[in-house]
PDB file of C-alpha atoms in Angstrom:
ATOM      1  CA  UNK T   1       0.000   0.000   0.000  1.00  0.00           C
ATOM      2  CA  UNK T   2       1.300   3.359  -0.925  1.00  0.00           C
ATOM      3  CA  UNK T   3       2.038   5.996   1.908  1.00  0.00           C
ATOM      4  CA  UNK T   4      -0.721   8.478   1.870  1.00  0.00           C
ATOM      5  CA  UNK T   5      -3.396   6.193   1.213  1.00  0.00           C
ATOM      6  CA  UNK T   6      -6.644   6.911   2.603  1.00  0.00           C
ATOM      7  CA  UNK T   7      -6.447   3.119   4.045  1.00  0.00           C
ATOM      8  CA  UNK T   8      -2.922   3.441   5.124  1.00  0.00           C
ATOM      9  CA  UNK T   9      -2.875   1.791   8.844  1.00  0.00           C
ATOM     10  CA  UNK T  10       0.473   1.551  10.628  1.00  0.00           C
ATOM     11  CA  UNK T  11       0.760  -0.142  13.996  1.00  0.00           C
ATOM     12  CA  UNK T  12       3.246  -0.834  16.859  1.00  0.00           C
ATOM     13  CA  UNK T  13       3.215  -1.839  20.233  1.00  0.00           C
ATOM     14  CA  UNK T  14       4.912  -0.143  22.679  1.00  0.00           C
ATOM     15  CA  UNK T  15       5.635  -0.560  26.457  1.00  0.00           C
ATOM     16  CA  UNK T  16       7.066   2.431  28.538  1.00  0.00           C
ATOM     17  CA  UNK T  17       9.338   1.827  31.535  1.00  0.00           C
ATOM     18  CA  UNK T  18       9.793   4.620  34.238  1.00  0.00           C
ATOM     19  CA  UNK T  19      13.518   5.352  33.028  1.00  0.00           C
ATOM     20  CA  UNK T  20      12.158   6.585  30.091  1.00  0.00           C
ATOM     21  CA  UNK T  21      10.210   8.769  32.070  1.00  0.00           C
ATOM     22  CA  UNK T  22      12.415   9.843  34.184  1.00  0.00           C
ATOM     23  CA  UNK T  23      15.062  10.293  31.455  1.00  0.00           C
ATOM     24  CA  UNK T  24      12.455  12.181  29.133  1.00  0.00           C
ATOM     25  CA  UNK T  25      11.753  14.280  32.303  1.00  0.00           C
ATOM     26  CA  UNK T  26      15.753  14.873  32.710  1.00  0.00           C
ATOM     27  CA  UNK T  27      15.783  15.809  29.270  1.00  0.00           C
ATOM     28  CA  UNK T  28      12.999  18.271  29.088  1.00  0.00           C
ATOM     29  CA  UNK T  29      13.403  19.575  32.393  1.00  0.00           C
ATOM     30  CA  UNK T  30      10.067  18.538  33.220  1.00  0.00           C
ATOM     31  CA  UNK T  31      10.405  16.847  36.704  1.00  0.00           C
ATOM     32  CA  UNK T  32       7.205  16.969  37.749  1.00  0.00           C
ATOM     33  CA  UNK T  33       6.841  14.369  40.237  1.00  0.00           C
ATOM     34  CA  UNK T  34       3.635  12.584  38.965  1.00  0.00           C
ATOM     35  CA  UNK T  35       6.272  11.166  36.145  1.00  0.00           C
ATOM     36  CA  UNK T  36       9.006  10.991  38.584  1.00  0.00           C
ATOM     37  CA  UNK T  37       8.337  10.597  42.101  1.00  0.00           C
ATOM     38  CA  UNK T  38       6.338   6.575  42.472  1.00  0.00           C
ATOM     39  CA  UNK T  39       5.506   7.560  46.206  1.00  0.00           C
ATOM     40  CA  UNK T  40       4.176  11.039  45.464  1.00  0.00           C
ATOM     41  CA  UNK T  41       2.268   9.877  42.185  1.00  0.00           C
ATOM     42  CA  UNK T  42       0.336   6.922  44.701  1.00  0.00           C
ATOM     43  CA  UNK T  43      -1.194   9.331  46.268  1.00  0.00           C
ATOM     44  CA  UNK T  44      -2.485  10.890  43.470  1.00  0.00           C
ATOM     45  CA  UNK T  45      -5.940   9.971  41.712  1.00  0.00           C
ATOM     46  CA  UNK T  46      -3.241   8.210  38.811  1.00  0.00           C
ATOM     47  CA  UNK T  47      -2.359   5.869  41.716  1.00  0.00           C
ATOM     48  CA  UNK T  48       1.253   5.620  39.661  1.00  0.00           C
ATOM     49  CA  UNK T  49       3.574   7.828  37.733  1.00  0.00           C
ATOM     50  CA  UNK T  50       2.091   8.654  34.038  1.00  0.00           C
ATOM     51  CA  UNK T  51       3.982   9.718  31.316  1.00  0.00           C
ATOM     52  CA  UNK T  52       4.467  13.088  29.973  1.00  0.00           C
ATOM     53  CA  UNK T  53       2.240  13.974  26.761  1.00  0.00           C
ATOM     54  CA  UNK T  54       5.214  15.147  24.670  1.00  0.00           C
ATOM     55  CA  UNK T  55       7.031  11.629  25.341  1.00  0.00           C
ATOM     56  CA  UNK T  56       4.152  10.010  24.200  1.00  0.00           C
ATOM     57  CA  UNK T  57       3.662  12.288  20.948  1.00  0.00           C
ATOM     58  CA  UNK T  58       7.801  11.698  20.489  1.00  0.00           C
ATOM     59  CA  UNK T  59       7.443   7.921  20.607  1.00  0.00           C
ATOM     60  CA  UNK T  60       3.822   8.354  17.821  1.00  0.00           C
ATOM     61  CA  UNK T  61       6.574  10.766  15.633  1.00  0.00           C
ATOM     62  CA  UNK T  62       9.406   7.671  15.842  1.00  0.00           C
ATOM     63  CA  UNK T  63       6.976   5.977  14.436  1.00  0.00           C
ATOM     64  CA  UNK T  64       6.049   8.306  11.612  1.00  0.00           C
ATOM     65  CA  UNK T  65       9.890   8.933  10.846  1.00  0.00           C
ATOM     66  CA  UNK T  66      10.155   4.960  10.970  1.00  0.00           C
ATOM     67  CA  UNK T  67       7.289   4.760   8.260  1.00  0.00           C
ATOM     68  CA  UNK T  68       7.264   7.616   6.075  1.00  0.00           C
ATOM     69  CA  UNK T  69      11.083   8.383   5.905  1.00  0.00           C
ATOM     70  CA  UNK T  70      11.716  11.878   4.831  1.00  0.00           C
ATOM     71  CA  UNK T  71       8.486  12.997   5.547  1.00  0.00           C
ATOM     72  CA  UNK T  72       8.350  16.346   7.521  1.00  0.00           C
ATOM     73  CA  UNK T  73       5.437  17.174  10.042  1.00  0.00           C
ATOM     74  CA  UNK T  74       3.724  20.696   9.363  1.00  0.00           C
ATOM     75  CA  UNK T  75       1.157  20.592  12.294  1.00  0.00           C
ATOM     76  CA  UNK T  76      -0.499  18.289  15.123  1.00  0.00           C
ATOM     77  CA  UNK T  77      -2.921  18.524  17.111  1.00  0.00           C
ATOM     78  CA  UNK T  78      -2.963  16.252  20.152  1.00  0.00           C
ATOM     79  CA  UNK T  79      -5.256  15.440  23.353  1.00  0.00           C
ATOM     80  CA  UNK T  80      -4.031  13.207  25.787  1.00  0.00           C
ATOM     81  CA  UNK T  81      -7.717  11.575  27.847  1.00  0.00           C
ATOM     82  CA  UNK T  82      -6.037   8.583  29.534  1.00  0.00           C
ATOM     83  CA  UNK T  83      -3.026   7.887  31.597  1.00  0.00           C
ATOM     84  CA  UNK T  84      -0.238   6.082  30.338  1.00  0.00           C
ATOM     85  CA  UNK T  85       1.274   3.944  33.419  1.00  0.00           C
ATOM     86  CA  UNK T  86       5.069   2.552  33.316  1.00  0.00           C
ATOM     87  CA  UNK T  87       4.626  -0.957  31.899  1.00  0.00           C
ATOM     88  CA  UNK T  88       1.355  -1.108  30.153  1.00  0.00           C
ATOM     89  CA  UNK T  89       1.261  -2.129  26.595  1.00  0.00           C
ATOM     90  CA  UNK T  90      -0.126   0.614  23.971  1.00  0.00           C
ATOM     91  CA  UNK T  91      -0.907   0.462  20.753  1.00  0.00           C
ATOM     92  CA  UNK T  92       0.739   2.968  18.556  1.00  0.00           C
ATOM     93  CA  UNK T  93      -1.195   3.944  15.273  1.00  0.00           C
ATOM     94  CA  UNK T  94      -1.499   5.832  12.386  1.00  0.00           C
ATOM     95  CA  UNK T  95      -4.270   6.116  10.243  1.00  0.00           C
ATOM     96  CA  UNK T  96      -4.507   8.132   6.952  1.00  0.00           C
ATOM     97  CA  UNK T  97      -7.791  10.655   6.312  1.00  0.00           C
ATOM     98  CA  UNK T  98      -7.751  10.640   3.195  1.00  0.00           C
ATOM     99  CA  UNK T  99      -5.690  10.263  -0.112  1.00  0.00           C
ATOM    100  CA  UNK T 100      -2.643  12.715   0.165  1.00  0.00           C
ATOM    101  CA  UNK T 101      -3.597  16.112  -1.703  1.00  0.00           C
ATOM    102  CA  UNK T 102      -0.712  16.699  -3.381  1.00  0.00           C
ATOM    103  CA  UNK T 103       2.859  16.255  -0.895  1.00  0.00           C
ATOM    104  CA  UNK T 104       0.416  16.426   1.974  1.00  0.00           C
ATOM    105  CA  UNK T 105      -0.924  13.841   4.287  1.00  0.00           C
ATOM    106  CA  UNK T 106      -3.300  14.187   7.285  1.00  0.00           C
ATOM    107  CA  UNK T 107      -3.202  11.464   9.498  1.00  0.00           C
ATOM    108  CA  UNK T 108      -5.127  10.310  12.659  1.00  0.00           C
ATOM    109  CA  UNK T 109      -2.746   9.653  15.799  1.00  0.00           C
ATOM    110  CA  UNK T 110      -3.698   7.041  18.668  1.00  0.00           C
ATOM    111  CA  UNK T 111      -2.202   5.572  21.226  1.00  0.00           C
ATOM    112  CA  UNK T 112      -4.426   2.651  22.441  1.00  0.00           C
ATOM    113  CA  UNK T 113      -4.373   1.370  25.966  1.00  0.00           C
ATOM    114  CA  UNK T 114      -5.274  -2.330  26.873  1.00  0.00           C
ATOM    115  CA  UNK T 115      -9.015  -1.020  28.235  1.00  0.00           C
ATOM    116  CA  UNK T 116      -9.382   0.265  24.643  1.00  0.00           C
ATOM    117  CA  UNK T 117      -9.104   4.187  25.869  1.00  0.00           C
ATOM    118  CA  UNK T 118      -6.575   6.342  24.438  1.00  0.00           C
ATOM    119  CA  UNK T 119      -4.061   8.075  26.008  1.00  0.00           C
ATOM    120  CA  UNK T 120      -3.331  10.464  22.738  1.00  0.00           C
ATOM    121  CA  UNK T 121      -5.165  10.865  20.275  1.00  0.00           C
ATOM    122  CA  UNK T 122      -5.173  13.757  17.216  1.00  0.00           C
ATOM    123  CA  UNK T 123      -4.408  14.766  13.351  1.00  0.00           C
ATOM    124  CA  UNK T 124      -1.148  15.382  12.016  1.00  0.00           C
ATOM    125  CA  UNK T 125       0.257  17.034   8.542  1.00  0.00           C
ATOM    126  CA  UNK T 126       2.535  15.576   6.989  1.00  0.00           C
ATOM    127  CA  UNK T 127       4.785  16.930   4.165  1.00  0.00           C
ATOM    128  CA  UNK T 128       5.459  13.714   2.179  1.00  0.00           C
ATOM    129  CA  UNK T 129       8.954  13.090   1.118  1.00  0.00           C
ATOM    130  CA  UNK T 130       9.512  13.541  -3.289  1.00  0.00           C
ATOM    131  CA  UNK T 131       9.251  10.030  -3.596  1.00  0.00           C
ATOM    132  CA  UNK T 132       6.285   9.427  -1.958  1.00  0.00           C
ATOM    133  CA  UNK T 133       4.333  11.797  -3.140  1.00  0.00           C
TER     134      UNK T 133
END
């Protein structure tokens, strides 16, 4: 199937541990302790460290580099409505809109949790690479 299909569907599974959270949160300077701190994030209605938005996005754009190589992203537009816990299984996906217009490609994000919510979930434009367009 060509990239930029309107039935393109690319999945991976993916399992964060809390090193990458606390290494995205060393990285970003984002040590907020409900990614960082296990005993302070109990407490909290999470009941466990979550990970930050952005890593989650940076793990969906791996996957869009992995897939559409030389593509460049324009815009996104993200939510994130569920927790993502250390250890849990997600589903990465992307899903195309429509037929690329042109060297453009929208695509639906998700990142599936094993209850079936989703702990991102938005568009993305892509620039396609010349030789997928």
């Amino acid at each position: 199937m060509q990239p930029g299909s309107d039935r393109l569907l690319i999945e991976e599974t993916h399992v964060f541990s809390q090193s990458d959270f606390d290494l995205f949160a060393y990285l970003s300077g984002d040590a907020n302790p409900i990614h960082v701190d296990p005993a302070f994030a109990a407490a909290t209605r999470f009941g466990a460290t979550v990970a930050h938005g952005m890593l989650l996005f940076s793990a969906m754009r791996g996957l869009i580099v992995r897939h559409l190589p030389g593509s460049r992203l324009l815009s996104q537009s993200l939510m994130f409505p569920a927790p993502v816990y250390a250890g849990e299984t997600v589903v990465l996906q992307l899903q195309g809109l429509s037929p690329p217009a042109g060297d453009r490609l929208r695509l639906a994000v998700a990142m599936i949790k094993p209850d079936g919510s989703q702990g991102l979930q938005g568009e993305c434009l892509l620039r396609l690479a010349e030789e997928a367009a």
